[in-house]
Amino acid sequence: MNTFNGPFRVIFEDLRIQFYILTVATLVLSIVYLIIGKILSSHDTFTIGASFGPYYSLYIYYPFLAYTKAYKYTLSLGGTRKQFLLSTIANIGLFLLMTTFILNFFYYLTDYLSNQGIISTSLIHMGDLVKGASPLLYPWIDLLWGLILFGIGLFVSSFWFYFGTIRTMVGATFLLVLAISYIALGDIIPFIEFVNNEHLAFVHILAGISCLLIVLSYFIMRNGPLERCTKLNFSI
């Protein structure tokens, strides 16, 4: 497996199964919401249901699954750590485009049925938090949130795989203490106002941070161990 095609195919086949399962779940959820919207028809349109849940969960949990399965397959077949990381990033990018298309198809279908008076509901979309958002901005918001969740998932899973569970928990506890201290002792009102009033800028900042986390994950694991660290060894 000396070329990029082999590792890419390993990740693709693994991720494809997850994609099929979650697409069925998304389809079922959307149909249920449409049925509810038909049953609970009224003169006023109301928002119900979050069809993005299954796909959003894929972005954040798949890196953990990849390290416990596809990572070993890639290395055992002669692939490198760099090929694994680049294949994972490339495949997630591909499936992110596909899931965004499917999600927004359901959003637009629901809006069309609502405008025709067939149902009186609309699906929850993260783009609704952006004030005055245009329809073209909705797919972009989905892409950004997918990138954000994947960046977090990849970094945490890479850190966990390289440094082990104990040090990961110590790091998470430290960050949690900092967050609680800031909430308890600091002034979070400006932050809340910024998130509420400048939500689009907030999402772009998170996406930028996620890109940085993806780069850090690459540098952490490009020469990473063959198996997950299980020792409390503080040498890097």
CSV table of C-alpha atoms in Angstrom, one decimal, residues 1-11 70-84 87:
chain,number,residue,atom,x,y,z
A,1,MET,CA,0.0,0.0,0.0
A,2,ASN,CA,2.5,2.6,-1.2
A,3,THR,CA,0.1,5.0,-2.8
A,4,PHE,CA,-2.6,7.2,-1.3
A,5,ASN,CA,-5.4,5.2,-3.0
A,6,GLY,CA,-5.1,2.2,-0.7
A,7,PRO,CA,-5.5,4.1,2.7
A,8,PHE,CA,-8.2,6.3,1.1
A,9,ARG,CA,-10.1,3.2,0.1
A,10,VAL,CA,-9.9,1.7,3.6
A,11,ILE,CA,-11.3,4.8,5.2
A,70,ALA,CA,-9.3,1.7,10.2
A,71,TYR,CA,-5.9,2.9,11.7
A,72,LYS,CA,-4.9,-0.7,12.4
A,73,TYR,CA,-6.0,-1.9,8.9
A,74,THR,CA,-4.1,0.9,7.2
A,75,LEU,CA,-0.9,0.2,9.0
A,76,SER,CA,-1.2,-3.6,8.7
A,77,LEU,CA,-1.6,-3.3,4.9
A,78,GLY,CA,1.5,-1.2,4.6
A,79,GLY,CA,0.0,2.3,4.8
A,80,THR,CA,1.6,5.1,6.8
A,81,ARG,CA,0.3,7.3,9.6
A,82,LYS,CA,0.4,10.3,7.3
A,83,GLN,CA,-1.7,8.5,4.7
A,84,PHE,CA,-4.2,7.5,7.3
A,87,SER,CA,-7.3,9.8,4.0
